[in-house]
CSV table of N, CA and C in Angstrom, one decimal:
chain,number,residue,atom,x,y,z
A,309,SER,N,9.0,-18.8,19.8
A,309,SER,CA,9.6,-20.4,18.5
A,309,SER,C,7.8,-20.5,18.1
A,310,GLU,N,6.6,-20.8,18.8
A,310,GLU,CA,5.7,-21.7,18.3
A,310,GLU,C,4.9,-20.8,17.3
A,311,LEU,N,4.1,-19.2,17.8
A,311,LEU,CA,4.0,-18.1,17.3
A,311,LEU,C,4.5,-18.3,16.1
A,312,ARG,N,6.1,-18.0,15.8
A,312,ARG,CA,7.2,-17.8,14.4
A,312,ARG,C,6.9,-18.9,13.4
A,313,ASN,N,6.3,-20.0,13.6
A,313,ASN,CA,7.4,-21.2,12.9
A,313,ASN,C,5.9,-21.8,12.7
A,314,LEU,N,4.8,-20.8,12.7
A,314,LEU,CA,3.4,-21.7,11.7
A,314,LEU,C,3.5,-21.2,10.7
A,315,ARG,N,2.7,-21.7,9.8
A,315,ARG,CA,2.9,-21.9,8.2
A,315,ARG,C,0.9,-21.6,8.2
A,316,VAL,N,0.7,-21.9,7.1
A,316,VAL,CA,-0.6,-21.7,6.5
A,316,VAL,C,-1.1,-22.7,6.4
A,317,GLN,N,-0.4,-23.6,6.5
A,317,GLN,CA,-1.1,-25.2,6.7
A,317,GLN,C,-1.5,-25.5,7.6
A,318,ASP,N,-1.0,-25.1,8.8
A,318,ASP,CA,-1.2,-25.7,10.0
A,318,ASP,C,-2.5,-24.9,11.3
A,319,VAL,N,-3.1,-24.6,10.4
A,319,VAL,CA,-4.5,-23.6,10.2
A,319,VAL,C,-5.4,-24.3,9.4
A,320,ALA,N,-6.2,-24.7,10.3
A,320,ALA,CA,-7.5,-25.1,9.9
A,320,ALA,C,-9.1,-24.2,10.5
A,321,LEU,N,-9.4,-24.0,8.8
A,321,LEU,CA,-10.5,-22.5,9.5
A,321,LEU,C,-12.2,-23.1,9.5
A,322,PRO,N,-13.1,-22.7,10.2
A,322,PRO,CA,-13.8,-23.6,10.1
A,322,PRO,C,-14.4,-24.1,8.4
A,323,GLY,N,-15.0,-25.0,8.1
A,323,GLY,CA,-15.7,-26.0,7.3
A,323,GLY,C,-14.2,-26.5,6.6
A,324,ASP,N,-13.3,-26.8,7.3
A,324,ASP,CA,-11.9,-27.8,6.9
A,324,ASP,C,-12.2,-28.9,7.2
A,325,PRO,N,-12.2,-29.6,5.8
A,325,PRO,CA,-12.0,-31.2,6.7
A,325,PRO,C,-11.8,-32.2,7.1
A,326,ARG,N,-10.4,-30.9,8.0
A,326,ARG,CA,-9.8,-31.9,8.3
A,326,ARG,C,-10.2,-31.8,10.2
A,327,LEU,N,-11.3,-31.1,10.7
A,327,LEU,CA,-11.8,-30.6,11.8
A,327,LEU,C,-13.1,-31.2,11.9
A,328,GLN,N,-13.1,-31.4,13.0
A,328,GLN,CA,-14.7,-32.6,13.8
A,328,GLN,C,-15.5,-31.5,13.8
A,329,ASP,N,-15.2,-30.3,14.9
A,329,ASP,CA,-15.8,-29.0,15.5
A,329,ASP,C,-15.5,-28.0,13.8
A,330,GLY,N,-17.0,-27.6,13.7
A,330,GLY,CA,-17.0,-26.9,13.0
A,330,GLY,C,-17.3,-25.3,12.7
A,331,GLU,N,-16.9,-25.6,14.0
A,331,GLU,CA,-17.3,-23.6,14.5
A,331,GLU,C,-16.5,-22.7,14.3
A,332,ALA,N,-15.5,-23.8,15.1
A,332,ALA,CA,-13.7,-23.3,15.4
A,332,ALA,C,-13.0,-23.5,14.2
A,333,ALA,N,-12.0,-22.3,14.8
A,333,ALA,CA,-10.6,-22.9,13.8
A,333,ALA,C,-9.8,-23.0,14.8
A,334,HIS,N,-9.3,-24.2,14.4
A,334,HIS,CA,-7.7,-25.2,15.0
A,334,HIS,C,-6.2,-24.6,14.2
A,335,ILE,N,-5.4,-23.9,15.8
A,335,ILE,CA,-3.8,-23.9,15.0
A,335,ILE,C,-3.2,-25.5,16.0
A,336,VAL,N,-2.2,-25.5,14.8
A,336,VAL,CA,-1.3,-26.7,14.7
A,336,VAL,C,-0.4,-26.4,14.8
A,337,LEU,N,0.0,-26.4,16.3
A,337,LEU,CA,1.6,-26.4,16.5
A,337,LEU,C,2.5,-27.8,16.8
A,338,ARG,N,2.9,-27.1,15.6
A,338,ARG,CA,3.7,-28.6,15.2
A,338,ARG,C,5.4,-28.7,16.3
A,339,PHE,N,5.8,-27.6,16.6
A,339,PHE,CA,7.3,-28.5,17.4
A,339,PHE,C,6.5,-26.9,18.8
A,340,THR,N,6.3,-28.3,19.7
A,340,THR,CA,6.4,-27.3,21.1
A,340,THR,C,7.0,-28.2,22.6
A,341,LYS,N,7.6,-27.1,23.4
A,341,LYS,CA,8.2,-27.3,24.1
A,341,LYS,C,8.2,-29.1,24.6
A,342,ALA,N,7.2,-29.7,24.9
A,342,ALA,CA,6.5,-31.5,25.2
A,342,ALA,C,7.3,-32.4,24.3
A,343,GLY,N,7.2,-31.5,22.8
A,343,GLY,CA,8.1,-32.2,22.2
A,343,GLY,C,7.7,-32.9,20.8
A,344,LYS,N,5.4,-32.9,21.2
A,344,LYS,CA,4.8,-33.3,20.1
A,344,LYS,C,4.2,-32.2,19.9
A,345,PRO,N,3.5,-32.9,18.8
A,345,PRO,CA,2.5,-32.0,17.7
A,345,PRO,C,0.7,-31.5,19.0
A,346,GLN,N,0.7,-30.5,19.0
A,346,GLN,CA,-0.6,-30.0,19.6
A,346,GLN,C,-1.4,-29.1,19.0
A,347,GLN,N,-2.8,-28.4,19.2
A,347,GLN,CA,-3.7,-27.9,19.2
A,347,GLN,C,-4.0,-27.0,19.9
A,348,VAL,N,-4.9,-25.7,19.3
A,348,VAL,CA,-5.5,-24.8,20.2
A,348,VAL,C,-6.5,-24.4,18.9
A,349,LYS,N,-7.4,-24.2,20.0
A,349,LYS,CA,-8.8,-23.9,19.9
A,349,LYS,C,-9.3,-22.3,19.5
A,350,VAL,N,-9.6,-22.2,18.8
A,350,VAL,CA,-9.7,-20.3,18.3
A,350,VAL,C,-11.3,-20.1,18.5
A,351,ARG,N,-11.8,-19.6,18.9
A,351,ARG,CA,-13.2,-19.2,19.0
A,351,ARG,C,-13.9,-17.7,19.1
A,352,ASP,N,-12.8,-17.0,19.4
A,352,ASP,CA,-13.0,-15.5,18.9
A,352,ASP,C,-13.1,-15.1,17.7
A,353,ALA,N,-13.8,-14.1,17.4
A,353,ALA,CA,-14.6,-13.9,16.0
A,353,ALA,C,-13.4,-13.1,15.5
A,354,LEU,N,-13.0,-11.9,16.6
A,354,LEU,CA,-11.7,-11.5,15.7
A,354,LEU,C,-10.6,-11.7,15.7
A,355,ALA,N,-10.5,-13.1,15.9
A,355,ALA,CA,-8.6,-14.2,15.8
A,355,ALA,C,-9.4,-14.8,14.4
A,356,LEU,N,-10.8,-15.3,15.2
A,356,LEU,CA,-10.8,-16.2,12.9
A,356,LEU,C,-11.0,-15.4,12.1
A,357,ALA,N,-11.4,-14.0,11.8
A,357,ALA,CA,-10.7,-13.3,10.9
A,357,ALA,C,-9.7,-12.8,10.8
A,358,PHE,N,-9.0,-12.5,11.4
A,358,PHE,CA,-7.5,-12.2,11.8
A,358,PHE,C,-6.7,-13.6,10.6
A,359,LEU,N,-7.2,-14.3,11.3
A,359,LEU,CA,-6.2,-16.0,10.3
A,359,LEU,C,-6.9,-16.2,9.3
A,360,SER,N,-8.1,-15.7,8.9
A,360,SER,CA,-8.9,-16.1,7.4
A,360,SER,C,-7.5,-14.3,6.5
A,361,ARG,N,-7.7,-13.6,7.0
A,361,ARG,CA,-7.3,-12.9,6.3
A,361,ARG,C,-5.4,-13.8,6.0
A,362,LEU,N,-5.2,-14.0,7.0
A,362,LEU,CA,-4.2,-14.5,7.1
A,362,LEU,C,-3.6,-15.1,5.9
A,363,VAL,N,-4.5,-16.4,6.2
A,363,VAL,CA,-4.0,-17.6,5.0
A,363,VAL,C,-5.2,-17.4,3.7
A,364,ARG,N,-5.6,-16.6,3.3
A,364,ARG,CA,-6.3,-16.5,2.1
A,364,ARG,C,-5.0,-16.1,1.4
A,365,GLY,N,-5.5,-17.2,-0.1
A,365,GLY,CA,-4.7,-17.0,-0.9
A,365,GLY,C,-3.1,-16.6,-1.0
A,366,ARG,N,-2.3,-18.1,-0.1
A,366,ARG,CA,-1.3,-17.6,0.0
A,366,ARG,C,-1.0,-19.5,0.0
A,367,GLY,N,0.5,-19.8,0.0
A,367,GLY,CA,0.1,-21.5,-0.3
A,367,GLY,C,0.5,-22.5,1.4
A,368,PRO,N,0.2,-23.7,1.1
A,368,PRO,CA,0.8,-23.8,2.7
A,368,PRO,C,1.4,-24.5,3.2
A,369,ARG,N,3.0,-23.9,2.9
A,369,ARG,CA,4.0,-24.3,3.4
A,369,ARG,C,4.6,-22.6,3.7
A,370,GLU,N,3.9,-21.8,3.4
A,370,GLU,CA,4.1,-20.6,3.2
A,370,GLU,C,3.7,-20.3,5.3
A,371,PHE,N,5.6,-19.6,5.5
A,371,PHE,CA,4.9,-19.0,7.1
A,371,PHE,C,3.6,-18.1,7.6
A,372,LEU,N,3.1,-18.5,8.1
A,372,LEU,CA,1.7,-17.6,9.1
A,372,LEU,C,2.0,-16.4,8.4
A,373,PHE,N,3.1,-15.4,9.5
A,373,PHE,CA,3.4,-14.4,9.5
A,373,PHE,C,4.2,-13.8,8.4
A,374,GLY,N,4.9,-14.6,7.2
A,374,GLY,CA,5.4,-14.4,6.1
A,374,GLY,C,6.5,-13.4,6.6
A,375,ALA,N,6.9,-12.7,6.7
A,375,ALA,CA,8.6,-11.5,6.2
A,375,ALA,C,8.1,-11.2,7.5
A,376,LEU,N,7.1,-10.7,8.8
A,376,LEU,CA,7.2,-10.6,9.8
A,376,LEU,C,8.1,-11.2,11.5
A,377,ARG,N,8.0,-12.7,10.7
A,377,ARG,CA,7.6,-13.8,12.0
A,377,ARG,C,9.1,-12.9,12.4
A,378,ASN,N,9.9,-12.9,12.0
A,378,ASN,CA,10.9,-11.9,13.0
A,378,ASN,C,11.0,-11.1,14.0
A,379,ASP,N,9.8,-10.2,13.5
A,379,ASP,CA,9.8,-9.0,13.8
A,379,ASP,C,8.3,-8.8,15.4
A,380,LEU,N,7.7,-9.9,14.8
A,380,LEU,CA,6.7,-10.3,16.4
A,380,LEU,C,7.1,-9.7,17.1
A,381,LEU,N,7.7,-9.7,17.9
A,381,LEU,CA,7.8,-8.8,19.5
A,381,LEU,C,7.6,-7.3,18.7
A,382,HIS,N,8.9,-7.3,18.4
A,382,HIS,CA,9.0,-5.5,17.8
A,382,HIS,C,7.8,-5.1,18.0
A,383,LEU,N,6.6,-5.9,16.8
A,383,LEU,CA,5.5,-5.4,15.5
A,383,LEU,C,4.8,-5.4,16.5
A,384,PHE,N,4.6,-6.0,18.2
A,384,PHE,CA,3.5,-6.8,19.0
A,384,PHE,C,3.8,-4.9,20.1
A,385,GLN,N,4.9,-5.1,20.5
A,385,GLN,CA,5.4,-4.0,21.4
A,385,GLN,C,5.8,-2.7,21.1
A,386,GLY,N,5.9,-2.3,19.8
A,386,GLY,CA,5.2,-1.3,18.6
A,386,GLY,C,3.5,-1.3,18.8
A,387,ALA,N,2.8,-1.4,18.7
A,387,ALA,CA,1.1,-1.8,18.4
A,387,ALA,C,0.8,-0.9,20.1
A,388,GLN,N,1.7,-1.5,20.7
A,388,GLN,CA,1.4,-1.2,22.2
A,388,GLN,C,1.4,-0.1,22.5
A,389,VAL,N,2.8,0.6,21.9
A,389,VAL,CA,3.2,1.8,22.1
A,389,VAL,C,2.1,2.5,21.6
A,390,SER,N,1.6,2.3,20.7
A,390,SER,CA,1.1,3.3,19.6
A,390,SER,C,-0.5,3.5,20.0
A,391,LEU,N,-0.9,2.3,20.9
A,391,LEU,CA,-2.5,2.3,21.8
A,391,LEU,C,-2.5,3.8,22.4
A,392,GLY,N,-1.2,3.9,23.0
A,392,GLY,CA,-0.6,4.9,24.1
A,392,GLY,C,-0.2,4.1,25.2
A,393,PHE,N,0.2,3.2,25.7
A,393,PHE,CA,1.1,2.9,26.8
A,393,PHE,C,2.4,3.8,26.2
A,394,PRO,N,2.8,4.0,27.8
A,394,PRO,CA,4.3,4.7,27.6
A,394,PRO,C,5.1,3.6,27.4
A,395,THR,N,5.2,2.3,27.5
A,395,THR,CA,6.1,1.4,27.1
A,395,THR,C,5.4,0.4,26.6
A,396,ALA,N,5.7,-0.8,26.4
A,396,ALA,CA,5.0,-2.4,26.3
A,396,ALA,C,4.7,-3.3,27.4
A,397,PRO,N,3.7,-3.3,27.7
A,397,PRO,CA,3.9,-3.9,29.5
A,397,PRO,C,3.8,-5.8,29.3
A,398,PHE,N,3.2,-5.4,28.1
A,398,PHE,CA,3.2,-7.1,27.2
A,398,PHE,C,3.7,-7.8,26.3
A,399,VAL,N,4.2,-9.1,26.9
A,399,VAL,CA,5.6,-10.1,26.0
A,399,VAL,C,4.0,-10.2,25.5
A,400,LEU,N,4.8,-11.5,23.6
A,400,LEU,CA,3.6,-12.5,23.0
A,400,LEU,C,3.0,-13.2,24.6
A,401,HIS,N,4.2,-14.1,25.1
A,401,HIS,CA,3.5,-15.0,26.4
A,401,HIS,C,2.4,-14.7,27.4
A,402,SER,N,2.1,-13.1,27.1
A,402,SER,CA,0.9,-12.8,27.3
A,402,SER,C,0.0,-13.3,27.2
A,403,LEU,N,-0.1,-13.1,25.8
A,403,LEU,CA,-1.6,-13.7,25.1
A,403,LEU,C,-1.8,-15.0,25.9
A,404,ARG,N,-0.7,-15.6,26.5
A,404,ARG,CA,-1.6,-17.2,27.0
A,404,ARG,C,-2.4,-16.5,28.2
A,405,HIS,N,-1.5,-16.2,28.7
A,405,HIS,CA,-2.1,-15.7,30.0
A,405,HIS,C,-3.3,-15.0,30.1
A,406,GLY,N,-2.9,-13.8,28.7
A,406,GLY,CA,-4.8,-13.4,28.4
A,406,GLY,C,-5.7,-14.3,28.1
A,407,GLY,N,-5.8,-15.4,27.2
A,407,GLY,CA,-6.5,-16.1,26.9
A,407,GLY,C,-7.1,-17.1,28.8
A,408,ALA,N,-6.7,-17.4,28.3
A,408,ALA,CA,-7.0,-18.0,30.6
A,408,ALA,C,-8.3,-17.0,31.2
A,409,SER,N,-8.0,-15.5,31.2
A,409,SER,CA,-8.9,-15.3,31.3
A,409,SER,C,-9.3,-14.6,31.4
A,410,PHE,N,-9.5,-14.6,30.1
A,410,PHE,CA,-10.9,-14.4,28.7
A,410,PHE,C,-11.8,-15.9,28.3
A,411,ASP,N,-11.1,-16.9,28.5
A,411,ASP,CA,-11.7,-18.3,28.8
A,411,ASP,C,-12.9,-17.3,30.6
A,412,HIS,N,-11.9,-17.7,31.6
A,412,HIS,CA,-12.4,-17.4,33.0
A,412,HIS,C,-13.8,-16.5,32.9
A,413,MET,N,-13.3,-15.1,32.6
A,413,MET,CA,-14.5,-14.2,32.5
A,413,MET,C,-16.0,-14.1,31.7
A,414,HIS,N,-15.4,-15.3,30.7
A,414,HIS,CA,-16.6,-15.5,30.5
A,414,HIS,C,-17.0,-16.9,30.8
A,415,GLN,N,-16.4,-17.8,31.9
A,415,GLN,CA,-17.5,-19.1,32.0
A,415,GLN,C,-17.3,-19.5,31.5
A,416,GLN,N,-16.2,-19.2,30.9
A,416,GLN,CA,-16.4,-21.3,30.1
A,416,GLN,C,-14.9,-22.0,31.2
A,417,PRO,N,-15.5,-23.5,31.2
A,417,PRO,CA,-15.7,-24.4,32.1
A,417,PRO,C,-14.1,-24.4,32.2
A,418,ILE,N,-13.3,-24.9,33.3
A,418,ILE,CA,-11.8,-25.0,33.5
A,418,ILE,C,-11.0,-25.4,32.9
A,419,ASN,N,-11.8,-27.3,31.6
A,419,ASN,CA,-10.9,-28.4,31.4
A,419,ASN,C,-11.0,-27.4,29.8
A,420,ASP,N,-11.5,-27.0,29.5
A,420,ASP,CA,-11.3,-26.0,27.9
A,420,ASP,C,-10.3,-25.1,28.2
A,421,THR,N,-10.4,-24.3,28.8
A,421,THR,CA,-8.8,-23.4,29.3
A,421,THR,C,-7.8,-23.8,29.4
A,422,MET,N,-7.4,-25.0,30.3
A,422,MET,CA,-6.2,-25.5,30.1
A,422,MET,C,-6.1,-27.1,29.0
A,423,MET,N,-7.2,-27.1,27.8
A,423,MET,CA,-7.0,-27.5,27.1
A,423,MET,C,-6.1,-26.2,25.9
A,424,ARG,N,-7.4,-25.1,25.7
A,424,ARG,CA,-7.0,-24.6,25.0
A,424,ARG,C,-4.9,-23.6,25.4
A,425,GLY,N,-5.2,-23.8,27.0
A,425,GLY,CA,-3.2,-23.7,27.4
A,425,GLY,C,-2.0,-24.3,27.1
A,426,ARG,N,-3.4,-25.3,26.8
A,426,ARG,CA,-2.1,-26.4,27.0
A,426,ARG,C,-1.1,-26.7,28.4
A,427,TRP,N,-2.3,-26.7,29.3
A,427,TRP,CA,-1.4,-27.2,30.4
A,427,TRP,C,-2.3,-28.6,31.1
A,428,SER,N,-0.9,-29.2,31.8
A,428,SER,CA,-1.6,-30.5,32.1
A,428,SER,C,-2.3,-30.3,33.8
A,429,GLY,N,-2.1,-29.4,34.5
A,429,GLY,CA,-3.1,-29.0,35.5
A,429,GLY,C,-4.0,-28.0,36.0
A,430,LEU,N,-4.4,-28.6,36.8
A,430,LEU,CA,-5.7,-27.3,37.4
A,430,LEU,C,-5.4,-26.0,38.3
A,431,LYS,N,-3.6,-26.6,39.3
A,431,LYS,CA,-2.6,-25.7,39.2
A,431,LYS,C,-2.7,-24.4,38.3
A,432,ILE,N,-1.7,-25.1,37.8
A,432,ILE,CA,-0.6,-23.9,37.0
A,432,ILE,C,-2.1,-23.3,36.5
A,433,THR,N,-3.0,-24.4,35.7
A,433,THR,CA,-3.8,-22.7,35.1
A,433,THR,C,-4.6,-21.5,35.7
A,434,LYS,N,-4.3,-22.1,37.4
A,434,LYS,CA,-5.1,-21.1,38.4
A,434,LYS,C,-4.2,-20.5,38.0
A,435,ASN,N,-3.1,-20.6,38.3
A,435,ASN,CA,-1.7,-19.8,38.6
A,435,ASN,C,-1.8,-18.8,37.4
A,436,TYR,N,-2.1,-19.2,36.0
A,436,TYR,CA,-2.0,-18.4,35.2
A,436,TYR,C,-3.7,-16.8,35.2
A,437,ILE,N,-4.7,-17.9,35.7
A,437,ILE,CA,-6.1,-17.2,35.3
A,437,ILE,C,-4.8,-15.5,37.0
A,438,GLN,N,-4.8,-16.6,37.8
A,438,GLN,CA,-4.7,-15.6,38.9
A,438,GLN,C,-4.0,-13.9,38.8
A,439,GLU,N,-2.6,-14.5,38.1
A,439,GLU,CA,-1.2,-13.7,37.5
A,439,GLU,C,-1.9,-12.7,36.4
A,440,ALA,N,-2.2,-13.5,35.6
A,440,ALA,CA,-3.1,-12.4,34.2
A,440,ALA,C,-4.1,-11.4,35.2
A,441,GLN,N,-5.0,-11.7,35.7
A,441,GLN,CA,-5.4,-10.2,36.3
A,441,GLN,C,-5.0,-9.6,37.1
A,442,ALA,N,-4.3,-10.4,38.0
A,442,ALA,CA,-4.0,-9.2,39.0
A,442,ALA,C,-2.7,-8.4,37.9
A,443,ARG,N,-2.1,-8.6,37.1
A,443,ARG,CA,-1.2,-7.7,36.1
A,443,ARG,C,-1.9,-6.9,35.7
A,444,THR,N,-3.5,-7.0,35.0
A,444,THR,CA,-4.7,-5.8,34.2
A,444,THR,C,-5.2,-5.2,35.4
A,445,LEU,N,-5.2,-5.1,36.9
A,445,LEU,CA,-5.5,-4.3,38.0
A,445,LEU,C,-4.8,-3.6,37.8
A,446,LEU,N,-3.5,-4.1,37.9
A,446,LEU,CA,-2.4,-3.7,38.3
A,446,LEU,C,-1.9,-2.3,36.8
A,447,MET,N,-2.1,-2.9,36.1
A,447,MET,CA,-2.3,-1.6,35.0
A,447,MET,C,-2.6,0.0,35.2
A,448,THR,N,-1.7,1.3,34.5
A,448,THR,CA,-2.6,2.3,34.0
A,448,THR,C,-3.2,1.9,32.6
A,449,ILE,N,-4.2,2.7,32.8
A,449,ILE,CA,-4.4,2.0,30.8
A,449,ILE,C,-4.7,3.9,30.7
A,450,PRO,N,-3.6,3.8,29.7
A,450,PRO,CA,-4.2,5.6,29.0
A,450,PRO,C,-5.6,5.8,28.9
A,451,HIS,N,-5.8,7.4,29.0
A,451,HIS,CA,-6.9,7.6,28.4
A,451,HIS,C,-7.3,7.1,27.5
A,452,ASP,N,-6.7,7.3,26.0
A,452,ASP,CA,-7.4,7.0,24.6
A,452,ASP,C,-7.3,6.1,24.6
A,453,VAL,N,-6.7,5.1,25.4
A,453,VAL,CA,-7.5,3.4,25.2
A,453,VAL,C,-8.4,2.9,25.6
A,454,ARG,N,-8.4,3.4,27.0
A,454,ARG,CA,-9.9,3.2,27.8
A,454,ARG,C,-11.0,4.5,27.0
A,455,LYS,N,-10.4,4.9,26.2
A,455,LYS,CA,-11.7,5.7,25.4
A,455,LYS,C,-12.2,5.2,24.5
A,456,SER,N,-10.6,4.2,24.1
A,456,SER,CA,-11.3,3.6,22.3
A,456,SER,C,-12.3,1.3,23.0
A,457,ILE,N,-12.2,1.2,23.8
A,457,ILE,CA,-12.0,0.1,24.8
A,457,ILE,C,-13.6,0.7,24.9
A,458,ALA,N,-14.0,1.3,25.8
A,458,ALA,CA,-15.2,1.8,25.8
A,458,ALA,C,-16.1,2.1,24.0
A,459,ILE,N,-16.1,2.4,23.1
A,459,ILE,CA,-16.6,3.1,22.2
A,459,ILE,C,-16.5,1.2,21.3
A,460,TYR,N,-15.4,0.4,21.6
A,460,TYR,CA,-14.9,-1.3,21.0
A,460,TYR,C,-16.6,-2.2,22.0
A,461,LEU,N,-16.8,-1.8,22.8
A,461,LEU,CA,-17.8,-2.5,24.1
A,461,LEU,C,-19.1,-2.1,23.2
A,462,ALA,N,-19.1,-0.6,23.4
A,462,ALA,CA,-20.0,-0.6,23.2
A,462,ALA,C,-21.6,-0.5,22.0
A,463,SER,N,-20.2,-1.3,20.9
A,463,SER,CA,-20.3,-1.3,19.2
A,463,SER,C,-21.1,-2.5,19.8
A,464,PRO,N,-22.1,-3.0,18.2
A,464,PRO,CA,-22.9,-4.7,17.9
A,464,PRO,C,-22.1,-5.3,17.1
A,465,ALA,N,-21.9,-6.6,17.9
A,465,ALA,CA,-21.0,-7.1,17.4
A,465,ALA,C,-20.1,-7.6,16.4
A,466,ILE,N,-21.3,-7.5,15.3
A,466,ILE,CA,-20.6,-7.6,13.6
A,466,ILE,C,-20.0,-6.3,13.9
A,467,LEU,N,-20.1,-4.9,14.3
A,467,LEU,CA,-19.5,-3.8,14.2
A,467,LEU,C,-18.0,-4.1,14.7
A,468,ARG,N,-18.2,-5.1,16.2
A,468,ARG,CA,-16.6,-5.3,16.8
A,468,ARG,C,-16.2,-6.2,15.7
A,469,VAL,N,-16.2,-6.8,15.0
A,469,VAL,CA,-15.8,-7.4,14.0
A,469,VAL,C,-14.9,-6.9,13.2
A,470,TRP,N,-15.9,-6.1,12.5
A,470,TRP,CA,-15.6,-5.6,10.9
A,470,TRP,C,-14.5,-4.6,11.9
A,471,LEU,N,-14.7,-3.2,13.5
A,471,LEU,CA,-13.6,-2.9,13.1
A,471,LEU,C,-11.9,-3.9,13.8
A,472,GLY,N,-12.0,-4.8,14.3
A,472,GLY,CA,-11.6,-5.5,14.4
A,472,GLY,C,-10.3,-5.8,13.4
A,473,LEU,N,-10.9,-6.0,12.2
A,473,LEU,CA,-10.1,-6.0,10.7
A,473,LEU,C,-9.1,-4.5,10.8
């Protein structure tokens, strides 16, 4: 529900006067399980480009995912199947696990990972990282997906951003 209820005004892109950190985007989560607003820092160039496209030319009160907001899970599952997975192994919450593992693999400080994941303790953060890595190791990645990943990883950074759009 946090994802579905995001509005354009909840995204602060680099250069936004509301930001103190000009190199990353931030997303405000107005309503969380904790009952208070929280934020998530977005550093990934692909995610940043995607957010930029989502907000461009839209009103601040519009839902970030517009008419698709109620179909996000279905679309996410469909995207996985279209990539070649026989079934969709991930749910939207998997993105949180994946983000923690991504940070860990890129040697980000654990405190940064805790802040981005909005976890209050080191133990739960490590559990998320550990579980995501274990699930990844247990997966069978279809040949076409492995091939696409290899092409993507071999590409220069600017091409990866372009391919991600």
